[in-house]
Amino acid sequence: MIEEAVLSRVLSSALAGGGELAEVFAEDKRATSAVLDDGRIEQLSSGRDRGAGIRVISGDTTGFAHTSDLSEAGLRAAAEAAGAAARRGGGGSNVVALTRTEARHPSTVEVLPEDVAKADKVDLLRRADETARAADGAISQVSARYGDSRRRILVANSEGLLAEDDQVRSLFSIGAVATGDSGQQTGRQSLGHTVGFELFDRVAVEDLARAAADRAVTKLVARPAPSGEMPVVIGAGAGGVLFHEACGHGLEADHIAKGASVYKGRLGQQVASPLVTLIDDGTVADEWGCFGIDDEGSPAQRNVLIEDGVLTDYMWDLTRGRKDGRPRSGNGRRQSYQHLPMVRMTNTYLANGSDDPADIIAGTDHGIYVAQLGGGSVNTATGDFVFGMWEAYLIEDGRLTEPLREGNLIGNGPKVLADIEALGNDFAMGPPGTCGKDGQGVPVGDGVPTLRVRSMTVGGTAA
Amino acid sequence: MSGPRAGDLTDIADRVVGLAGDGEEVEVVVGRSRHTEVRAYDGDVESLSSAETMGVGIRVVQGDRQGFAYAATFDGEVLAETLAEARDNAGFASPDPHIGLAEPDGVAVPDLDLFRPSLLEVPTEEKVARALELEAATRSVDDRITGVDSAEFVDAMGESCVASTTGIRSESASTACYLAVSCLAEADEQTQTGFGFSVGRELDDLVADDARDDAVRRATRLLGATKPSSTRTTIVLDPYVTAMVIGIIGSTLSGESVLKGRSPFADRLGEEIAAPVVTLVDDPTNPLAYTARATDGEGLASRRNALITDGVLGTFVHNAYTGRWAGAASTGNAVRGGFKSTPGVGCRALALAPGQLDQPALLRDVGEGVLITSVIGMHSGVNAVSGDFSTGAEGLRITDGEQGAPLREFTIASTLQRMLRDVAAVGADVEWLPMSAAGVSLVIRDVTISGT
């Protein structure tokens, strides 16, 4: 993307007025999306974003500037702006020679999206639409989205690091509306992997369409969700977002450093049920949150955060690692070249347990079973979190009985971790997610086996 | 940073429009924004970012098909490639008789004072000083404040131009700035957080003490909070929470949701869907609204639309496409997330008509209930198609008409349809917030609270 000699000179410019570390992050991203709605392909849309973000770290201060001009002059102008922003003391530094490190991307892309005819992408949408509508007479509306992106990044810094990555992602999502006597209900299903168009040879969009339609139709006869505290069983693959919200965010080193996390100062302590081993792993091939290098040039890593209930580590980026004398953990991520990196998760999951999932349900006298979760959010300082239930059922006498309408689950991270009393042996990754933090969205994955939480608060409308 | 200066956006738009072929409609949106963000932490500058973003989005309509492409650059060669890409994309769209660009409709463009050159003259040192002062002030005002996890000053200047072969040619520019702070309060081994902000169009509009006081009040008033027991009760929404709720109600009144059969209010035009105290207006011509703009995302003049009047559903909102489909016209409600997207349809500056009483008087009338001071997870627990509404909440018990004990880790649930009918009173305390809906205290009866 940019010649090494140019990068060296730009890094020099960035440090000309002082500063301890300078970094160039360059990105060239192409994306395509196609939307089907109300039976029509509304449009195909293509976009291109290309530019560089430059930061200079001086003491505790970071200066940052970005530009869409990748010429040497454009990069130098941005470098000087970032340097000026960070200038708060320190002498000049010399740039060391750049050493290219080869990080292997965990995924192998077989078919680049740019090599696939647009007609083939659009065809996926039509097939999904037809299948969803044919699935049940109650389906009154269908919308679907196809998306692909190829993001090439380059990171160089004044410590001599030079690394590149080529990140290809493919996404498909479908939502169905069913109409009946009780009004309208929705069902959705999405699929996303860090692979190319071959994804659609492995998974049929028709299966996704039927799943979304079934969910919507099932909910037409759903009753209002109960309210109050009760046992909650989370299905395999369905509950990763709970751990992403309930503890993942609280284990990010920036929150820890600012005292805004319930997990501050708790390394080595028992913070969860002994059943819980929580891992954040950017190396899981093909999963939505994987990559070769993070957005600061560190190779993706597998990090065990909680082992048998004991807090073993936090997640780190360059600035937090430098400050605390810690190696980076491959968790420095940013939405684009226009953003500063932050500590972010990759694929966050709970390792398998040993219980038979059927026994977990059978052993629940009265509670709810959540088969699909919506998004959630957390207050890291208090640990209180919330997430939506998109598909849930009542458990009565150890059996799934009636489907429930949408509602929220609310709980407290440390309490839920301690309250996990059964863990299945049926681990599965969940659907692709976008994690929002400080206004930046990045792709993340999550997964869990079936599990039961002794008690959580269900926020339904039933009296 | 490099790039053309103000005024050149129209030239770029005209140039692309001039490339339209015979029988082809072309719409170009050209945008540029600059922003500065200063974050203070622990008495020092944590980060200082400055950046300029620019780009072009091109929509091509060929017959009854539409295609779109964007590029984050003004590079002439890339513009030509982007136009070609949009044309190519149009070939894959389904034919749709309602497709087409907006056409000038004669409505006068209001003259709004949204661009304040003074903001562009503020030296960086001043911005840094504002962020540092806010952090220090928030730390020192109350002994229970144990940390400030972010304090920032942000300013932004945006300009855009929409032009098309159908005769649209609209330019707009605006400035905005804010101070925001988030702090931690601790007592009795419990931590709570609170945020506060002050928003304006130029530096003199900002009141740092307001941001500080709101953050400290929000954080400290929840100390010692407990979980309530599950019940049905009357709730009073703080203005900020009301703004989020009416934003969702506004989304159910978009022409697109209605025409595509995804709104619980689709067949209810002319009917009473809310309590008579509810009058809901979308008015982006009101300069008090943070989202005020002279024109919409397709370049048509902004206008005031009364959506619900005394409880009766009066109109849905439309852009050119949904207007044509509905057999009506655009209501000036094309919304656009910048140059990277085609115009959608949505409410732009919602506000409830205020009532007579301030919040303390509303609480006295309510007597017993819960004041909802913040909600979390609204994006995941509310379904704008079915109307099911459930969200995490924090707040204060209302006891004998006064603010009482703090409450946390509970949810409130109802349906959008029921909540509108169950509105008992609208407060007099309108707050203009940095979102597309204004805040006001709102009393709603018979809402389910889930706790223990």
PDB file of N, CA, C and O in Angstrom, chain A residues 37-38 40-43 45-46 48-49 61-62 64 66 118 141 184 186 227 229 258 320 375 379 381-382 384 405-406 408 410 457 459, chain B residues 1 45-48 50-51 66 69-70 72 85 88-89 94 96 149 193 227 260-262 325 340 342 380 383 388 390-391 408 411 450:
ATOM      1  N   ASP A  37     -35.928  -6.241  -0.008  1.00  0.00           N
ATOM      2  CA  ASP A  37     -36.959  -5.884   0.946  1.00  0.00           C
ATOM      3  C   ASP A  37     -38.286  -5.852   0.220  1.00  0.00           C
ATOM      4  O   ASP A  37     -38.360  -5.379  -0.918  1.00  0.00           O
ATOM      5  N   ASP A  38     -39.315  -6.379   0.862  1.00  0.00           N
ATOM      6  CA  ASP A  38     -40.654  -6.315   0.282  1.00  0.00           C
ATOM      7  C   ASP A  38     -40.667  -6.932  -1.116  1.00  0.00           C
ATOM      8  O   ASP A  38     -41.338  -6.440  -2.015  1.00  0.00           O
ATOM      9  N   ARG A  40     -38.383  -7.045  -3.388  1.00  0.00           N
ATOM     10  CA  ARG A  40     -37.570  -6.437  -4.444  1.00  0.00           C
ATOM     11  C   ARG A  40     -36.117  -6.283  -4.004  1.00  0.00           C
ATOM     12  O   ARG A  40     -35.851  -6.011  -2.841  1.00  0.00           O
ATOM     13  N   ILE A  41     -35.230  -6.444  -4.971  1.00  0.00           N
ATOM     14  CA  ILE A  41     -33.844  -6.079  -4.716  1.00  0.00           C
ATOM     15  C   ILE A  41     -33.825  -4.558  -4.767  1.00  0.00           C
ATOM     16  O   ILE A  41     -33.987  -3.958  -5.826  1.00  0.00           O
ATOM     17  N   GLU A  42     -33.710  -3.926  -3.609  1.00  0.00           N
ATOM     18  CA  GLU A  42     -33.828  -2.469  -3.590  1.00  0.00           C
ATOM     19  C   GLU A  42     -32.652  -1.825  -4.281  1.00  0.00           C
ATOM     20  O   GLU A  42     -32.783  -0.884  -5.035  1.00  0.00           O
ATOM     21  N   GLN A  43     -31.493  -2.310  -3.984  1.00  0.00           N
ATOM     22  CA  GLN A  43     -30.340  -1.755  -4.670  1.00  0.00           C
ATOM     23  C   GLN A  43     -29.087  -2.524  -4.294  1.00  0.00           C
ATOM     24  O   GLN A  43     -29.033  -3.212  -3.293  1.00  0.00           O
ATOM     25  N   SER A  45     -25.121  -1.750  -3.597  1.00  0.00           N
ATOM     26  CA  SER A  45     -24.337  -0.586  -3.233  1.00  0.00           C
ATOM     27  C   SER A  45     -22.876  -0.995  -3.051  1.00  0.00           C
ATOM     28  O   SER A  45     -22.587  -2.064  -2.525  1.00  0.00           O
ATOM     29  N   SER A  46     -21.978  -0.155  -3.544  1.00  0.00           N
ATOM     30  CA  SER A  46     -20.553  -0.448  -3.431  1.00  0.00           C
ATOM     31  C   SER A  46     -19.851   0.754  -2.822  1.00  0.00           C
ATOM     32  O   SER A  46     -20.242   1.884  -3.077  1.00  0.00           O
ATOM     33  N   ARG A  48     -15.934   2.458  -1.311  1.00  0.00           N
ATOM     34  CA  ARG A  48     -14.491   2.369  -1.150  1.00  0.00           C
ATOM     35  C   ARG A  48     -14.021   3.372  -0.112  1.00  0.00           C
ATOM     36  O   ARG A  48     -14.367   4.549  -0.177  1.00  0.00           O
ATOM     37  N   ASP A  49     -13.269   2.903   0.854  1.00  0.00           N
ATOM     38  CA  ASP A  49     -12.662   3.756   1.868  1.00  0.00           C
ATOM     39  C   ASP A  49     -11.175   3.469   1.894  1.00  0.00           C
ATOM     40  O   ASP A  49     -10.762   2.313   2.009  1.00  0.00           O
ATOM     41  N   THR A  61      -0.048  11.138  26.637  1.00  0.00           N
ATOM     42  CA  THR A  61      -0.887  11.808  25.652  1.00  0.00           C
ATOM     43  C   THR A  61      -0.741  11.175  24.279  1.00  0.00           C
ATOM     44  O   THR A  61       0.363  10.876  23.841  1.00  0.00           O
ATOM     45  N   THR A  62      -1.875  10.987  23.614  1.00  0.00           N
ATOM     46  CA  THR A  62      -1.872  10.493  22.253  1.00  0.00           C
ATOM     47  C   THR A  62      -2.378  11.580  21.322  1.00  0.00           C
ATOM     48  O   THR A  62      -3.443  12.160  21.567  1.00  0.00           O
ATOM     49  N   PHE A  64      -3.568  12.300  17.345  1.00  0.00           N
ATOM     50  CA  PHE A  64      -4.050  11.483  16.245  1.00  0.00           C
ATOM     51  C   PHE A  64      -4.577  12.356  15.119  1.00  0.00           C
ATOM     52  O   PHE A  64      -5.223  13.369  15.363  1.00  0.00           O
ATOM     53  N   HIS A  66      -5.967  11.835  10.765  1.00  0.00           N
ATOM     54  CA  HIS A  66      -6.099  10.897   9.653  1.00  0.00           C
ATOM     55  C   HIS A  66      -6.297  11.617   8.334  1.00  0.00           C
ATOM     56  O   HIS A  66      -6.656  12.789   8.309  1.00  0.00           O
ATOM     57  N   LYS A 118     -21.995 -10.018  -9.655  1.00  0.00           N
ATOM     58  CA  LYS A 118     -23.019  -9.406  -8.805  1.00  0.00           C
ATOM     59  C   LYS A 118     -24.318 -10.194  -8.888  1.00  0.00           C
ATOM     60  O   LYS A 118     -25.063 -10.288  -7.913  1.00  0.00           O
ATOM     61  N   GLN A 141     -43.892 -10.548   5.234  1.00  0.00           N
ATOM     62  CA  GLN A 141     -42.837  -9.641   4.804  1.00  0.00           C
ATOM     63  C   GLN A 141     -41.483 -10.295   5.026  1.00  0.00           C
ATOM     64  O   GLN A 141     -41.292 -11.026   6.002  1.00  0.00           O
ATOM     65  N   GLN A 184     -48.289  -8.761  14.659  1.00  0.00           N
ATOM     66  CA  GLN A 184     -47.128  -9.137  13.867  1.00  0.00           C
ATOM     67  C   GLN A 184     -45.981  -9.588  14.759  1.00  0.00           C
ATOM     68  O   GLN A 184     -45.782  -9.036  15.827  1.00  0.00           O
ATOM     69  N   THR A 186     -41.692 -11.064  14.545  1.00  0.00           N
ATOM     70  CA  THR A 186     -40.525 -11.121  13.667  1.00  0.00           C
ATOM     71  C   THR A 186     -39.624 -12.291  14.043  1.00  0.00           C
ATOM     72  O   THR A 186     -39.579 -12.710  15.194  1.00  0.00           O
ATOM     73  N   SER A 227     -42.269 -12.228  34.269  1.00  0.00           N
ATOM     74  CA  SER A 227     -41.336 -11.249  34.814  1.00  0.00           C
ATOM     75  C   SER A 227     -40.930 -11.675  36.218  1.00  0.00           C
ATOM     76  O   SER A 227     -41.681 -12.345  36.919  1.00  0.00           O
ATOM     77  N   GLU A 229     -37.490 -12.986  38.969  1.00  0.00           N
ATOM     78  CA  GLU A 229     -36.286 -13.816  39.015  1.00  0.00           C
ATOM     79  C   GLU A 229     -36.633 -15.291  38.833  1.00  0.00           C
ATOM     80  O   GLU A 229     -37.585 -15.778  39.433  1.00  0.00           O
ATOM     81  N   LYS A 258      -8.909   2.645  34.512  1.00  0.00           N
ATOM     82  CA  LYS A 258      -9.654   3.816  34.982  1.00  0.00           C
ATOM     83  C   LYS A 258     -10.538   3.497  36.186  1.00  0.00           C
ATOM     84  O   LYS A 258     -11.324   4.335  36.612  1.00  0.00           O
ATOM     85  N   ARG A 320      -2.121   0.507  26.778  1.00  0.00           N
ATOM     86  CA  ARG A 320      -2.276  -0.022  28.137  1.00  0.00           C
ATOM     87  C   ARG A 320      -1.139  -0.996  28.479  1.00  0.00           C
ATOM     88  O   ARG A 320      -0.684  -1.051  29.621  1.00  0.00           O
ATOM     89  N   GLY A 375     -29.119  -8.216  20.907  1.00  0.00           N
ATOM     90  CA  GLY A 375     -27.942  -7.501  21.383  1.00  0.00           C
ATOM     91  C   GLY A 375     -28.069  -7.194  22.862  1.00  0.00           C
ATOM     92  O   GLY A 375     -29.114  -7.408  23.471  1.00  0.00           O
ATOM     93  N   ASN A 379     -22.927  -1.917  31.876  1.00  0.00           N
ATOM     94  CA  ASN A 379     -22.233  -0.843  32.576  1.00  0.00           C
ATOM     95  C   ASN A 379     -21.055  -1.521  33.271  1.00  0.00           C
ATOM     96  O   ASN A 379     -21.240  -2.241  34.255  1.00  0.00           O
ATOM     97  N   ALA A 381     -18.753  -0.534  35.136  1.00  0.00           N
ATOM     98  CA  ALA A 381     -18.419  -0.110  36.497  1.00  0.00           C
ATOM     99  C   ALA A 381     -19.279  -0.809  37.536  1.00  0.00           C
ATOM    100  O   ALA A 381     -18.839  -1.076  38.652  1.00  0.00           O
ATOM    101  N   THR A 382     -20.523  -1.125  37.183  1.00  0.00           N
ATOM    102  CA  THR A 382     -21.409  -1.783  38.140  1.00  0.00           C
ATOM    103  C   THR A 382     -21.564  -3.262  37.814  1.00  0.00           C
ATOM    104  O   THR A 382     -21.986  -4.048  38.654  1.00  0.00           O
ATOM    105  N   ASP A 384     -23.784  -4.330  35.811  1.00  0.00           N
ATOM    106  CA  ASP A 384     -25.174  -4.565  35.416  1.00  0.00           C
ATOM    107  C   ASP A 384     -25.271  -4.632  33.890  1.00  0.00           C
ATOM    108  O   ASP A 384     -24.743  -3.774  33.191  1.00  0.00           O
ATOM    109  N   ARG A 405     -43.062 -14.229  23.972  1.00  0.00           N
ATOM    110  CA  ARG A 405     -42.813 -12.997  23.223  1.00  0.00           C
ATOM    111  C   ARG A 405     -41.507 -12.372  23.702  1.00  0.00           C
ATOM    112  O   ARG A 405     -40.928 -12.810  24.687  1.00  0.00           O
ATOM    113  N   GLU A 406     -41.097 -11.324  22.992  1.00  0.00           N
ATOM    114  CA  GLU A 406     -39.805 -10.739  23.334  1.00  0.00           C
ATOM    115  C   GLU A 406     -39.799 -10.085  24.708  1.00  0.00           C
ATOM    116  O   GLU A 406     -40.815  -9.603  25.182  1.00  0.00           O
ATOM    117  N   ASN A 408     -36.601  -8.743  27.927  1.00  0.00           N
ATOM    118  CA  ASN A 408     -35.196  -8.529  28.241  1.00  0.00           C
ATOM    119  C   ASN A 408     -34.782  -9.418  29.396  1.00  0.00           C
ATOM    120  O   ASN A 408     -35.608  -9.800  30.224  1.00  0.00           O
ATOM    121  N   ILE A 410     -32.074  -9.177  32.554  1.00  0.00           N
ATOM    122  CA  ILE A 410     -31.188  -8.219  33.207  1.00  0.00           C
ATOM    123  C   ILE A 410     -30.467  -8.935  34.334  1.00  0.00           C
ATOM    124  O   ILE A 410     -31.038  -9.804  34.994  1.00  0.00           O
ATOM    125  N   THR A 457     -33.116 -12.026  36.260  1.00  0.00           N
ATOM    126  CA  THR A 457     -34.394 -11.321  36.187  1.00  0.00           C
ATOM    127  C   THR A 457     -34.864 -11.251  34.736  1.00  0.00           C
ATOM    128  O   THR A 457     -34.161 -10.755  33.865  1.00  0.00           O
ATOM    129  N   GLY A 459     -37.497  -9.775  32.122  1.00  0.00           N
ATOM    130  CA  GLY A 459     -38.368  -8.603  32.017  1.00  0.00           C
ATOM    131  C   GLY A 459     -39.418  -8.786  30.950  1.00  0.00           C
ATOM    132  O   GLY A 459     -39.263  -8.353  29.823  1.00  0.00           O
TER     133      GLY A 459
ATOM    134  N   MET B   1      -4.943  19.617   6.146  1.00  0.00           N
ATOM    135  CA  MET B   1      -5.275  18.502   5.247  1.00  0.00           C
ATOM    136  C   MET B   1      -5.549  19.042   3.850  1.00  0.00           C
ATOM    137  O   MET B   1      -6.001  20.158   3.670  1.00  0.00           O
ATOM    138  N   VAL B  45      -3.893  15.451  28.967  1.00  0.00           N
ATOM    139  CA  VAL B  45      -4.603  15.129  27.741  1.00  0.00           C
ATOM    140  C   VAL B  45      -4.375  13.652  27.442  1.00  0.00           C
ATOM    141  O   VAL B  45      -3.244  13.211  27.295  1.00  0.00           O
ATOM    142  N   GLU B  46      -5.449  12.887  27.397  1.00  0.00           N
ATOM    143  CA  GLU B  46      -5.309  11.472  27.058  1.00  0.00           C
ATOM    144  C   GLU B  46      -5.148  11.310  25.546  1.00  0.00           C
ATOM    145  O   GLU B  46      -4.315  10.562  25.063  1.00  0.00           O
ATOM    146  N   SER B  47      -5.979  12.006  24.792  1.00  0.00           N
ATOM    147  CA  SER B  47      -5.810  11.982  23.337  1.00  0.00           C
ATOM    148  C   SER B  47      -6.375  13.243  22.731  1.00  0.00           C
ATOM    149  O   SER B  47      -7.268  13.882  23.275  1.00  0.00           O
ATOM    150  N   LEU B  48      -5.780  13.606  21.613  1.00  0.00           N
ATOM    151  CA  LEU B  48      -6.228  14.767  20.855  1.00  0.00           C
ATOM    152  C   LEU B  48      -6.256  14.332  19.394  1.00  0.00           C
ATOM    153  O   LEU B  48      -5.228  13.963  18.834  1.00  0.00           O
ATOM    154  N   SER B  50      -7.594  15.137  15.400  1.00  0.00           N
ATOM    155  CA  SER B  50      -8.159  16.116  14.487  1.00  0.00           C
ATOM    156  C   SER B  50      -8.231  15.459  13.127  1.00  0.00           C
ATOM    157  O   SER B  50      -7.337  14.718  12.747  1.00  0.00           O
ATOM    158  N   ALA B  51      -9.315  15.689  12.452  1.00  0.00           N
ATOM    159  CA  ALA B  51      -9.480  14.956  11.211  1.00  0.00           C
ATOM    160  C   ALA B  51     -10.469  15.618  10.292  1.00  0.00           C
ATOM    161  O   ALA B  51     -11.348  16.362  10.715  1.00  0.00           O
ATOM    162  N   GLN B  66     -32.588   1.364  -9.484  1.00  0.00           N
ATOM    163  CA  GLN B  66     -31.660   2.291  -8.837  1.00  0.00           C
ATOM    164  C   GLN B  66     -30.397   1.584  -8.366  1.00  0.00           C
ATOM    165  O   GLN B  66     -30.443   0.449  -7.900  1.00  0.00           O
ATOM    166  N   ALA B  69     -23.317   3.936  -5.298  1.00  0.00           N
ATOM    167  CA  ALA B  69     -21.923   3.676  -4.923  1.00  0.00           C
ATOM    168  C   ALA B  69     -21.367   4.914  -4.233  1.00  0.00           C
ATOM    169  O   ALA B  69     -21.844   6.029  -4.457  1.00  0.00           O
ATOM    170  N   TYR B  70     -20.372   4.717  -3.385  1.00  0.00           N
ATOM    171  CA  TYR B  70     -19.747   5.859  -2.725  1.00  0.00           C
ATOM    172  C   TYR B  70     -18.239   5.693  -2.712  1.00  0.00           C
ATOM    173  O   TYR B  70     -17.713   4.586  -2.892  1.00  0.00           O
ATOM    174  N   ALA B  72     -14.805   7.535  -0.502  1.00  0.00           N
ATOM    175  CA  ALA B  72     -14.392   8.511   0.508  1.00  0.00           C
ATOM    176  C   ALA B  72     -13.218   9.338  -0.017  1.00  0.00           C
ATOM    177  O   ALA B  72     -12.142   9.338   0.561  1.00  0.00           O
ATOM    178  N   GLU B  85     -19.714   2.445 -11.265  1.00  0.00           N
ATOM    179  CA  GLU B  85     -20.119   1.377 -10.349  1.00  0.00           C
ATOM    180  C   GLU B  85     -21.602   1.494  -9.987  1.00  0.00           C
ATOM    181  O   GLU B  85     -22.330   0.501  -9.946  1.00  0.00           O
ATOM    182  N   ASP B  88     -23.610   0.364 -12.924  1.00  0.00           N
ATOM    183  CA  ASP B  88     -23.551  -1.094 -13.032  1.00  0.00           C
ATOM    184  C   ASP B  88     -24.481  -1.720 -11.987  1.00  0.00           C
ATOM    185  O   ASP B  88     -25.229  -2.654 -12.278  1.00  0.00           O
ATOM    186  N   ASN B  89     -24.432  -1.182 -10.761  1.00  0.00           N
ATOM    187  CA  ASN B  89     -25.274  -1.718  -9.686  1.00  0.00           C
ATOM    188  C   ASN B  89     -26.762  -1.597 -10.006  1.00  0.00           C
ATOM    189  O   ASN B  89     -27.564  -2.451  -9.612  1.00  0.00           O
ATOM    190  N   SER B  94     -34.296  -4.697  -8.650  1.00  0.00           N
ATOM    191  CA  SER B  94     -35.593  -5.076  -9.193  1.00  0.00           C
ATOM    192  C   SER B  94     -36.284  -3.822  -9.719  1.00  0.00           C
ATOM    193  O   SER B  94     -36.164  -2.758  -9.122  1.00  0.00           O
ATOM    194  N   ASP B  96     -39.022  -1.111 -10.043  1.00  0.00           N
ATOM    195  CA  ASP B  96     -39.950  -0.617  -9.029  1.00  0.00           C
ATOM    196  C   ASP B  96     -40.535   0.695  -9.548  1.00  0.00           C
ATOM    197  O   ASP B  96     -39.812   1.664  -9.750  1.00  0.00           O
ATOM    198  N   ASP B 149     -13.959   8.810  34.304  1.00  0.00           N
ATOM    199  CA  ASP B 149     -13.378   7.910  33.296  1.00  0.00           C
ATOM    200  C   ASP B 149     -13.299   8.538  31.921  1.00  0.00           C
ATOM    201  O   ASP B 149     -12.508   8.095  31.099  1.00  0.00           O
ATOM    202  N   THR B 193     -22.283   5.030  38.152  1.00  0.00           N
ATOM    203  CA  THR B 193     -21.721   5.930  37.149  1.00  0.00           C
ATOM    204  C   THR B 193     -22.772   6.941  36.729  1.00  0.00           C
ATOM    205  O   THR B 193     -23.970   6.701  36.866  1.00  0.00           O
ATOM    206  N   LYS B 227     -32.629  -3.670  44.265  1.00  0.00           N
ATOM    207  CA  LYS B 227     -33.504  -4.194  43.225  1.00  0.00           C
ATOM    208  C   LYS B 227     -34.950  -4.171  43.723  1.00  0.00           C
ATOM    209  O   LYS B 227     -35.218  -4.657  44.817  1.00  0.00           O
ATOM    210  N   LYS B 260     -44.361  -1.135   4.048  1.00  0.00           N
ATOM    211  CA  LYS B 260     -43.841  -2.494   3.985  1.00  0.00           C
ATOM    212  C   LYS B 260     -44.474  -3.394   5.042  1.00  0.00           C
ATOM    213  O   LYS B 260     -44.000  -4.506   5.296  1.00  0.00           O
ATOM    214  N   GLY B 261     -45.527  -2.923   5.660  1.00  0.00           N
ATOM    215  CA  GLY B 261     -46.282  -3.770   6.584  1.00  0.00           C
ATOM    216  C   GLY B 261     -45.515  -4.120   7.840  1.00  0.00           C
ATOM    217  O   GLY B 261     -45.631  -5.219   8.363  1.00  0.00           O
ATOM    218  N   ARG B 262     -44.713  -3.179   8.328  1.00  0.00           N
ATOM    219  CA  ARG B 262     -43.911  -3.468   9.514  1.00  0.00           C
ATOM    220  C   ARG B 262     -44.159  -2.469  10.634  1.00  0.00           C
ATOM    221  O   ARG B 262     -43.291  -2.265  11.465  1.00  0.00           O
ATOM    222  N   TRP B 325     -44.995   6.155  -3.519  1.00  0.00           N
ATOM    223  CA  TRP B 325     -45.618   4.850  -3.321  1.00  0.00           C
ATOM    224  C   TRP B 325     -46.977   5.008  -2.602  1.00  0.00           C
ATOM    225  O   TRP B 325     -47.965   4.339  -2.936  1.00  0.00           O
ATOM    226  N   LYS B 340     -22.301   7.891   2.508  1.00  0.00           N
ATOM    227  CA  LYS B 340     -22.136   6.448   2.284  1.00  0.00           C
ATOM    228  C   LYS B 340     -23.448   5.705   2.137  1.00  0.00           C
ATOM    229  O   LYS B 340     -23.443   4.490   2.022  1.00  0.00           O
ATOM    230  N   THR B 342     -27.827   5.653   0.786  1.00  0.00           N
ATOM    231  CA  THR B 342     -28.947   6.269   0.086  1.00  0.00           C
ATOM    232  C   THR B 342     -29.925   6.793   1.126  1.00  0.00           C
ATOM    233  O   THR B 342     -29.892   6.376   2.273  1.00  0.00           O
ATOM    234  N   SER B 380     -32.041  -3.712  22.156  1.00  0.00           N
ATOM    235  CA  SER B 380     -32.217  -5.156  22.038  1.00  0.00           C
ATOM    236  C   SER B 380     -33.572  -5.630  22.527  1.00  0.00           C
ATOM    237  O   SER B 380     -34.021  -6.700  22.173  1.00  0.00           O
ATOM    238  N   ASN B 383     -39.170  -4.047  20.024  1.00  0.00           N
ATOM    239  CA  ASN B 383     -39.437  -4.499  18.666  1.00  0.00           C
ATOM    240  C   ASN B 383     -40.422  -3.524  18.031  1.00  0.00           C
ATOM    241  O   ASN B 383     -41.590  -3.468  18.408  1.00  0.00           O
ATOM    242  N   ASP B 388     -43.593  -4.762  21.045  1.00  0.00           N
ATOM    243  CA  ASP B 388     -43.154  -5.250  22.361  1.00  0.00           C
ATOM    244  C   ASP B 388     -42.016  -4.374  22.887  1.00  0.00           C
ATOM    245  O   ASP B 388     -41.068  -4.069  22.159  1.00  0.00           O
ATOM    246  N   SER B 390     -39.379  -3.801  26.188  1.00  0.00           N
ATOM    247  CA  SER B 390     -38.803  -4.234  27.458  1.00  0.00           C
ATOM    248  C   SER B 390     -37.379  -3.717  27.510  1.00  0.00           C
ATOM    249  O   SER B 390     -36.612  -3.898  26.572  1.00  0.00           O
ATOM    250  N   THR B 391     -37.039  -3.049  28.570  1.00  0.00           N
ATOM    251  CA  THR B 391     -35.693  -2.495  28.645  1.00  0.00           C
ATOM    252  C   THR B 391     -35.193  -2.487  30.088  1.00  0.00           C
ATOM    253  O   THR B 391     -35.997  -2.433  31.025  1.00  0.00           O
ATOM    254  N   ARG B 408     -32.096  -0.283  41.124  1.00  0.00           N
ATOM    255  CA  ARG B 408     -31.309  -0.693  39.963  1.00  0.00           C
ATOM    256  C   ARG B 408     -31.644  -2.130  39.579  1.00  0.00           C
ATOM    257  O   ARG B 408     -32.382  -2.813  40.274  1.00  0.00           O
ATOM    258  N   THR B 411     -36.283  -4.235  35.042  1.00  0.00           N
ATOM    259  CA  THR B 411     -36.712  -3.895  33.688  1.00  0.00           C
ATOM    260  C   THR B 411     -38.090  -3.264  33.735  1.00  0.00           C
ATOM    261  O   THR B 411     -38.857  -3.471  34.679  1.00  0.00           O
ATOM    262  N   SER B 450     -40.025  -5.523  36.421  1.00  0.00           N
ATOM    263  CA  SER B 450     -39.524  -6.835  36.820  1.00  0.00           C
ATOM    264  C   SER B 450     -38.260  -6.669  37.636  1.00  0.00           C
ATOM    265  O   SER B 450     -37.297  -6.072  37.168  1.00  0.00           O
TER     266      SER B 450
END
